[in-house]
PDB file of C-alpha atoms in Angstrom:
ATOM      1  CA  MET A  21      95.885  63.684 105.909  1.00  0.00           C
ATOM      2  CA  GLU A  22      97.739  64.673 109.049  1.00  0.00           C
ATOM      3  CA  VAL A  23      98.251  68.448 109.091  1.00  0.00           C
ATOM      4  CA  ARG A  24     101.610  68.329 110.886  1.00  0.00           C
ATOM      5  CA  ASN A  25     104.366  69.551 108.546  1.00  0.00           C
ATOM      6  CA  LYS A  26     101.791  70.361 105.887  1.00  0.00           C
ATOM      7  CA  THR A  27     101.542  73.808 104.305  1.00  0.00           C
ATOM      8  CA  VAL A  28      98.079  75.317 104.683  1.00  0.00           C
ATOM      9  CA  LEU A  29      96.731  78.472 103.049  1.00  0.00           C
ATOM     10  CA  ILE A  30      93.619  80.033 104.649  1.00  0.00           C
ATOM     11  CA  THR A  31      91.642  82.821 103.016  1.00  0.00           C
ATOM     12  CA  GLY A  32      89.734  85.210 105.258  1.00  0.00           C
ATOM     13  CA  GLY A  33      92.243  84.513 108.012  1.00  0.00           C
ATOM     14  CA  THR A  34      92.171  87.731 110.025  1.00  0.00           C
ATOM     15  CA  ARG A  35      89.100  87.111 112.158  1.00  0.00           C
ATOM     16  CA  GLY A  36      86.461  84.613 113.211  1.00  0.00           C
ATOM     17  CA  LEU A  37      86.777  81.062 111.942  1.00  0.00           C
ATOM     18  CA  GLY A  38      89.723  81.828 109.666  1.00  0.00           C
ATOM     19  CA  LEU A  39      91.824  83.130 112.533  1.00  0.00           C
ATOM     20  CA  ALA A  40      90.764  80.229 114.771  1.00  0.00           C
ATOM     21  CA  LEU A  41      91.827  77.797 112.038  1.00  0.00           C
ATOM     22  CA  ALA A  42      95.210  79.501 111.708  1.00  0.00           C
ATOM     23  CA  ILE A  43      95.798  79.196 115.463  1.00  0.00           C
ATOM     24  CA  GLU A  44      94.677  75.551 115.584  1.00  0.00           C
ATOM     25  CA  LEU A  45      96.659  74.464 112.549  1.00  0.00           C
ATOM     26  CA  GLN A  46      99.843  76.145 113.686  1.00  0.00           C
ATOM     27  CA  ALA A  47      99.468  74.527 117.116  1.00  0.00           C
ATOM     28  CA  ARG A  48      99.300  71.150 115.344  1.00  0.00           C
ATOM     29  CA  GLY A  49     102.556  71.762 113.519  1.00  0.00           C
ATOM     30  CA  ALA A  50     101.360  73.049 110.141  1.00  0.00           C
ATOM     31  CA  ARG A  51     103.046  75.827 108.195  1.00  0.00           C
ATOM     32  CA  VAL A  52     100.316  78.437 107.876  1.00  0.00           C
ATOM     33  CA  GLY A  53      99.635  81.343 105.552  1.00  0.00           C
ATOM     34  CA  ILE A  54      96.604  83.601 105.862  1.00  0.00           C
ATOM     35  CA  VAL A  55      95.046  85.929 103.323  1.00  0.00           C
ATOM     36  CA  GLY A  56      93.137  89.074 104.261  1.00  0.00           C
ATOM     37  CA  GLN A  57      92.548  92.661 103.247  1.00  0.00           C
ATOM     38  CA  HIS A  58      93.236  94.652 106.413  1.00  0.00           C
ATOM     39  CA  ILE A  59      96.947  95.385 106.680  1.00  0.00           C
ATOM     40  CA  GLY A  60      96.811  96.312 110.371  1.00  0.00           C
ATOM     41  CA  ARG A  61      95.199  93.021 111.380  1.00  0.00           C
ATOM     42  CA  LEU A  62      97.513  91.043 109.117  1.00  0.00           C
ATOM     43  CA  GLN A  63     100.598  92.642 110.656  1.00  0.00           C
ATOM     44  CA  GLU A  64      99.264  92.088 114.174  1.00  0.00           C
ATOM     45  CA  ILE A  65      98.484  88.405 113.574  1.00  0.00           C
ATOM     46  CA  ALA A  66     101.797  87.788 111.803  1.00  0.00           C
ATOM     47  CA  ALA A  67     103.654  89.275 114.764  1.00  0.00           C
ATOM     48  CA  GLN A  68     101.645  87.309 117.349  1.00  0.00           C
ATOM     49  CA  LEU A  69     101.499  83.914 115.646  1.00  0.00           C
ATOM     50  CA  GLY A  70     104.452  83.920 113.295  1.00  0.00           C
ATOM     51  CA  VAL A  71     102.276  82.926 110.335  1.00  0.00           C
ATOM     52  CA  LEU A  72     102.695  84.254 106.827  1.00  0.00           C
ATOM     53  CA  ALA A  73     100.258  87.117 106.169  1.00  0.00           C
ATOM     54  CA  ILE A  74      99.301  88.068 102.616  1.00  0.00           C
ATOM     55  CA  ARG A  75      97.292  91.173 101.849  1.00  0.00           C
ATOM     56  CA  ALA A  76      94.941  90.420  98.972  1.00  0.00           C
ATOM     57  CA  ASP A  77      91.290  90.338  97.942  1.00  0.00           C
ATOM     58  CA  VAL A  78      90.278  86.868  96.773  1.00  0.00           C
ATOM     59  CA  GLY A  79      87.467  88.459  94.782  1.00  0.00           C
ATOM     60  CA  ASP A  80      90.038  90.231  92.579  1.00  0.00           C
ATOM     61  CA  LYS A  81      91.200  87.954  89.779  1.00  0.00           C
ATOM     62  CA  ASP A  82      94.505  89.815  89.498  1.00  0.00           C
ATOM     63  CA  ALA A  83      95.317  88.949  93.125  1.00  0.00           C
ATOM     64  CA  ILE A  84      95.235  85.163  92.738  1.00  0.00           C
ATOM     65  CA  HIS A  85      98.716  84.668  91.302  1.00  0.00           C
ATOM     66  CA  LYS A  86     100.094  87.159  93.831  1.00  0.00           C
ATOM     67  CA  ILE A  87      98.604  85.031  96.638  1.00  0.00           C
ATOM     68  CA  VAL A  88     100.012  81.806  95.224  1.00  0.00           C
ATOM     69  CA  GLY A  89     103.404  83.313  94.451  1.00  0.00           C
ATOM     70  CA  GLU A  90     103.884  84.867  97.882  1.00  0.00           C
ATOM     71  CA  ALA A  91     102.623  81.793  99.718  1.00  0.00           C
ATOM     72  CA  GLN A  92     104.789  79.296  97.862  1.00  0.00           C
ATOM     73  CA  ALA A  93     107.875  81.523  97.934  1.00  0.00           C
ATOM     74  CA  ALA A  94     107.669  81.762 101.729  1.00  0.00           C
ATOM     75  CA  LEU A  95     106.184  78.385 102.714  1.00  0.00           C
ATOM     76  CA  GLY A  96     106.817  76.011  99.848  1.00  0.00           C
ATOM     77  CA  PRO A  97     104.193  74.044  97.887  1.00  0.00           C
ATOM     78  CA  ILE A  98     100.667  74.344  99.276  1.00  0.00           C
ATOM     79  CA  ASP A  99      99.239  71.063 100.551  1.00  0.00           C
ATOM     80  CA  ILE A 100      95.857  72.320 101.800  1.00  0.00           C
ATOM     81  CA  VAL A 101      93.863  75.391 100.857  1.00  0.00           C
ATOM     82  CA  ILE A 102      90.906  76.383 103.039  1.00  0.00           C
ATOM     83  CA  HIS A 103      88.479  78.636 101.205  1.00  0.00           C
ATOM     84  CA  ASN A 104      87.115  80.525 104.203  1.00  0.00           C
ATOM     85  CA  ALA A 105      86.872  84.110 102.894  1.00  0.00           C
ATOM     86  CA  SER A 106      83.247  85.097 102.468  1.00  0.00           C
ATOM     87  CA  THR A 107      81.007  88.116 102.147  1.00  0.00           C
ATOM     88  CA  LEU A 108      77.324  88.550 102.924  1.00  0.00           C
ATOM     89  CA  GLY A 109      76.864  91.314 100.395  1.00  0.00           C
ATOM     90  CA  ALA A 110      75.099  94.507 101.348  1.00  0.00           C
ATOM     91  CA  THR A 111      74.014  94.785 104.979  1.00  0.00           C
ATOM     92  CA  PRO A 112      71.408  95.004 106.358  1.00  0.00           C
ATOM     93  CA  LEU A 113      70.601  91.908 104.314  1.00  0.00           C
ATOM     94  CA  ARG A 114      67.959  92.285 101.640  1.00  0.00           C
ATOM     95  CA  GLY A 115      65.937  90.107  99.307  1.00  0.00           C
ATOM     96  CA  LEU A 116      67.110  89.367  95.788  1.00  0.00           C
ATOM     97  CA  LEU A 117      64.594  91.703  94.194  1.00  0.00           C
ATOM     98  CA  ASP A 118      65.961  94.557  96.273  1.00  0.00           C
ATOM     99  CA  SER A 119      69.599  93.616  95.699  1.00  0.00           C
ATOM    100  CA  ASP A 120      71.763  95.507  93.245  1.00  0.00           C
ATOM    101  CA  CYS A 121      73.242  93.372  90.481  1.00  0.00           C
ATOM    102  CA  GLU A 122      76.663  94.637  91.509  1.00  0.00           C
ATOM    103  CA  ASP A 123      76.115  93.308  95.038  1.00  0.00           C
ATOM    104  CA  LEU A 124      75.343  89.827  93.702  1.00  0.00           C
ATOM    105  CA  GLU A 125      78.385  89.992  91.444  1.00  0.00           C
ATOM    106  CA  ARG A 126      80.601  90.877  94.402  1.00  0.00           C
ATOM    107  CA  VAL A 127      79.225  88.033  96.543  1.00  0.00           C
ATOM    108  CA  LEU A 128      79.825  85.533  93.742  1.00  0.00           C
ATOM    109  CA  ALA A 129      83.314  86.938  93.068  1.00  0.00           C
ATOM    110  CA  VAL A 130      84.414  86.399  96.680  1.00  0.00           C
ATOM    111  CA  ASN A 131      82.434  83.301  97.662  1.00  0.00           C
ATOM    112  CA  LEU A 132      82.575  81.295  94.426  1.00  0.00           C
ATOM    113  CA  VAL A 133      84.789  82.604  91.642  1.00  0.00           C
ATOM    114  CA  GLY A 134      87.676  83.435  93.990  1.00  0.00           C
ATOM    115  CA  PRO A 135      87.832  79.884  95.384  1.00  0.00           C
ATOM    116  CA  PHE A 136      87.604  78.501  91.837  1.00  0.00           C
ATOM    117  CA  ARG A 137      90.508  80.633  90.631  1.00  0.00           C
ATOM    118  CA  LEU A 138      92.672  79.888  93.658  1.00  0.00           C
ATOM    119  CA  SER A 139      92.036  76.128  93.455  1.00  0.00           C
ATOM    120  CA  LYS A 140      92.763  76.221  89.729  1.00  0.00           C
ATOM    121  CA  ALA A 141      96.094  77.926  90.396  1.00  0.00           C
ATOM    122  CA  LEU A 142      97.073  75.407  93.106  1.00  0.00           C
ATOM    123  CA  ALA A 143      95.636  72.127  91.854  1.00  0.00           C
ATOM    124  CA  ALA A 144      98.216  71.452  89.138  1.00  0.00           C
ATOM    125  CA  GLY A 145     101.051  71.448  91.670  1.00  0.00           C
ATOM    126  CA  MET A 146      99.058  69.231  94.009  1.00  0.00           C
ATOM    127  CA  LEU A 147      98.444  66.751  91.195  1.00  0.00           C
ATOM    128  CA  VAL A 148     102.135  66.626  90.312  1.00  0.00           C
ATOM    129  CA  ARG A 149     102.972  65.859  93.959  1.00  0.00           C
ATOM    130  CA  GLY A 150     100.139  63.321  94.177  1.00  0.00           C
ATOM    131  CA  GLN A 151      98.472  64.877  97.207  1.00  0.00           C
ATOM    132  CA  GLY A 152      96.477  67.908  98.260  1.00  0.00           C
ATOM    133  CA  ALA A 153      93.199  69.057  99.725  1.00  0.00           C
ATOM    134  CA  LEU A 154      90.672  71.695  98.716  1.00  0.00           C
ATOM    135  CA  VAL A 155      88.446  72.648 101.658  1.00  0.00           C
ATOM    136  CA  HIS A 156      85.366  74.797 101.094  1.00  0.00           C
ATOM    137  CA  ILE A 157      83.670  76.477 104.066  1.00  0.00           C
ATOM    138  CA  SER A 158      79.979  76.231 103.280  1.00  0.00           C
ATOM    139  CA  SER A 159      76.805  77.241 105.128  1.00  0.00           C
ATOM    140  CA  ASP A 160      73.340  75.933 105.911  1.00  0.00           C
ATOM    141  CA  ALA A 161      72.169  78.740 103.612  1.00  0.00           C
ATOM    142  CA  ALA A 162      73.425  76.533 100.765  1.00  0.00           C
ATOM    143  CA  LEU A 163      70.613  74.064 101.510  1.00  0.00           C
ATOM    144  CA  ASP A 164      67.890  76.114 103.182  1.00  0.00           C
ATOM    145  CA  ASN A 165      66.278  79.292 101.923  1.00  0.00           C
ATOM    146  CA  TYR A 166      66.151  82.224 104.336  1.00  0.00           C
ATOM    147  CA  PRO A 167      64.467  85.577 103.646  1.00  0.00           C
ATOM    148  CA  SER A 168      67.076  88.222 102.749  1.00  0.00           C
ATOM    149  CA  TRP A 169      69.919  85.681 102.474  1.00  0.00           C
ATOM    150  CA  GLY A 170      69.439  85.121  98.733  1.00  0.00           C
ATOM    151  CA  ALA A 171      72.775  86.298  97.328  1.00  0.00           C
ATOM    152  CA  TYR A 172      74.791  84.572 100.033  1.00  0.00           C
ATOM    153  CA  GLY A 173      72.749  81.363  99.778  1.00  0.00           C
ATOM    154  CA  VAL A 174      73.100  81.251  96.003  1.00  0.00           C
ATOM    155  CA  SER A 175      76.873  81.612  96.311  1.00  0.00           C
ATOM    156  CA  LYS A 176      77.196  78.876  98.942  1.00  0.00           C
ATOM    157  CA  ALA A 177      74.953  76.458  97.019  1.00  0.00           C
ATOM    158  CA  ALA A 178      77.160  76.986  93.988  1.00  0.00           C
ATOM    159  CA  LEU A 179      80.276  76.509  96.142  1.00  0.00           C
ATOM    160  CA  ASP A 180      78.924  73.147  97.341  1.00  0.00           C
ATOM    161  CA  HIS A 181      78.412  72.069  93.752  1.00  0.00           C
ATOM    162  CA  LEU A 182      81.880  73.305  92.815  1.00  0.00           C
ATOM    163  CA  SER A 183      83.265  71.142  95.597  1.00  0.00           C
ATOM    164  CA  ARG A 184      81.471  68.056  94.267  1.00  0.00           C
ATOM    165  CA  GLN A 185      82.602  68.822  90.724  1.00  0.00           C
ATOM    166  CA  TRP A 186      86.242  69.164  91.742  1.00  0.00           C
ATOM    167  CA  ALA A 187      85.950  65.833  93.586  1.00  0.00           C
ATOM    168  CA  VAL A 188      84.776  64.112  90.405  1.00  0.00           C
ATOM    169  CA  GLU A 189      87.342  65.765  88.141  1.00  0.00           C
ATOM    170  CA  LEU A 190      90.299  65.540  90.530  1.00  0.00           C
ATOM    171  CA  PRO A 191      90.034  62.112  92.179  1.00  0.00           C
ATOM    172  CA  GLN A 192      93.709  62.264  93.177  1.00  0.00           C
ATOM    173  CA  LEU A 193      92.932  65.112  95.589  1.00  0.00           C
ATOM    174  CA  ARG A 194      90.728  65.368  98.666  1.00  0.00           C
ATOM    175  CA  VAL A 195      87.866  67.838  98.290  1.00  0.00           C
ATOM    176  CA  LEU A 196      85.589  68.706 101.213  1.00  0.00           C
ATOM    177  CA  ALA A 197      82.684  71.067 101.884  1.00  0.00           C
ATOM    178  CA  ILE A 198      82.201  71.846 105.576  1.00  0.00           C
ATOM    179  CA  ASP A 199      79.280  73.725 107.109  1.00  0.00           C
ATOM    180  CA  PRO A 200      80.550  75.296 110.350  1.00  0.00           C
ATOM    181  CA  GLY A 201      77.077  76.242 111.607  1.00  0.00           C
ATOM    182  CA  GLU A 202      76.182  79.473 113.345  1.00  0.00           C
ATOM    183  CA  MET A 203      79.154  80.930 115.200  1.00  0.00           C
ATOM    184  CA  ASN A 204      79.818  83.885 117.461  1.00  0.00           C
ATOM    185  CA  THR A 205      81.680  85.949 114.881  1.00  0.00           C
ATOM    186  CA  ASP A 206      81.721  89.490 113.545  1.00  0.00           C
ATOM    187  CA  MET A 207      80.148  88.254 110.327  1.00  0.00           C
ATOM    188  CA  HIS A 208      77.222  86.709 112.181  1.00  0.00           C
ATOM    189  CA  ARG A 209      76.721  89.944 114.124  1.00  0.00           C
ATOM    190  CA  GLU A 210      76.692  91.893 110.869  1.00  0.00           C
ATOM    191  CA  ALA A 211      73.965  89.619 109.523  1.00  0.00           C
ATOM    192  CA  LEU A 212      71.908  89.174 112.712  1.00  0.00           C
ATOM    193  CA  PRO A 213      72.835  91.898 115.217  1.00  0.00           C
ATOM    194  CA  ASP A 214      70.074  90.853 117.653  1.00  0.00           C
ATOM    195  CA  ALA A 215      71.165  87.207 117.941  1.00  0.00           C
ATOM    196  CA  ASP A 216      72.020  85.906 121.410  1.00  0.00           C
ATOM    197  CA  PRO A 217      75.784  85.125 121.421  1.00  0.00           C
ATOM    198  CA  SER A 218      75.274  82.425 124.049  1.00  0.00           C
ATOM    199  CA  THR A 219      73.357  80.346 121.486  1.00  0.00           C
ATOM    200  CA  LEU A 220      76.196  80.424 118.964  1.00  0.00           C
ATOM    201  CA  ALA A 221      79.181  78.120 118.596  1.00  0.00           C
ATOM    202  CA  ASN A 222      82.690  79.187 119.533  1.00  0.00           C
ATOM    203  CA  PRO A 223      84.901  79.475 116.402  1.00  0.00           C
ATOM    204  CA  THR A 224      87.808  77.917 118.313  1.00  0.00           C
ATOM    205  CA  GLU A 225      85.853  74.703 118.884  1.00  0.00           C
ATOM    206  CA  ILE A 226      84.572  74.647 115.299  1.00  0.00           C
ATOM    207  CA  ALA A 227      88.136  75.076 114.035  1.00  0.00           C
ATOM    208  CA  ARG A 228      89.196  72.000 116.026  1.00  0.00           C
ATOM    209  CA  ARG A 229      86.385  69.983 114.481  1.00  0.00           C
ATOM    210  CA  ILE A 230      87.240  71.126 110.973  1.00  0.00           C
ATOM    211  CA  VAL A 231      90.855  70.053 111.424  1.00  0.00           C
ATOM    212  CA  ARG A 232      89.606  66.662 112.649  1.00  0.00           C
ATOM    213  CA  ILE A 233      87.572  66.325 109.456  1.00  0.00           C
ATOM    214  CA  ILE A 234      90.580  67.215 107.305  1.00  0.00           C
ATOM    215  CA  GLU A 235      92.742  64.643 109.086  1.00  0.00           C
ATOM    216  CA  ASP A 236      90.157  61.836 109.113  1.00  0.00           C
ATOM    217  CA  GLU A 237      90.249  59.836 105.900  1.00  0.00           C
ATOM    218  CA  ARG A 238      86.799  58.411 106.668  1.00  0.00           C
ATOM    219  CA  TYR A 239      85.390  61.647 105.269  1.00  0.00           C
ATOM    220  CA  ALA A 240      85.628  60.850 101.579  1.00  0.00           C
ATOM    221  CA  SER A 241      86.418  63.350  98.868  1.00  0.00           C
ATOM    222  CA  GLY A 242      83.232  65.025  97.699  1.00  0.00           C
ATOM    223  CA  SER A 243      81.683  64.839 101.176  1.00  0.00           C
ATOM    224  CA  ARG A 244      79.664  67.625 102.745  1.00  0.00           C
ATOM    225  CA  MET A 245      79.758  67.695 106.549  1.00  0.00           C
ATOM    226  CA  ARG A 246      78.325  69.773 109.358  1.00  0.00           C
ATOM    227  CA  ALA A 247      81.057  70.561 111.869  1.00  0.00           C
ATOM    228  CA  ALA A 248      78.538  70.448 114.724  1.00  0.00           C
ATOM    229  CA  GLU A 249      78.024  66.718 114.100  1.00  0.00           C
ATOM    230  CA  VAL A 250      81.729  65.879 114.436  1.00  0.00           C
ATOM    231  CA  VAL A 251      82.824  64.667 117.863  1.00  0.00           C
TER     232      VAL A 251
END
């Protein structure tokens, strides 16, 4: 699926990997919309890049149809949705036993239920047109268990399974789960403030690799890839 002339919607598009994806996709000729919560950053990015900026919280069920309506009114039918928006939960990170139930609910609302609702709202149109891609940004925390990463890991493991389930139920569409690895982002600094930035991947390079995965039909629907392994 070549991204040129495709319409791509990216959640969590105001910083880190989401912003890098917006820049990369626009440079490759895609029509790009980003979703975020911070109006100042959205306005700044819209002015700099010329992308559509939508202020919304993907963890709020009432925002989903607003996102879809605004995106399709401005850009046309959505060909690719990249579920990049994510939250760690309460920081400093804490174990599940020390986590408030409300914190777990919020992590699941943003990292799992939000992507489900948004895909559900977009998939019917994709099926009618006979093409479309659902891209889930995963994490190694979906596979490995790290102390204090419980809520986040649970959400990403469930997101991986959601990706596989969509692939089975919607064989007409392309469904991918992509683990970007550890990157030099604000989110990583929030989780691990003492990490050495020089050991972390550049989001710009990871964004390029993710776009390669999206465009390369060798990566079958239902696949789970690590961006670091893509050359």
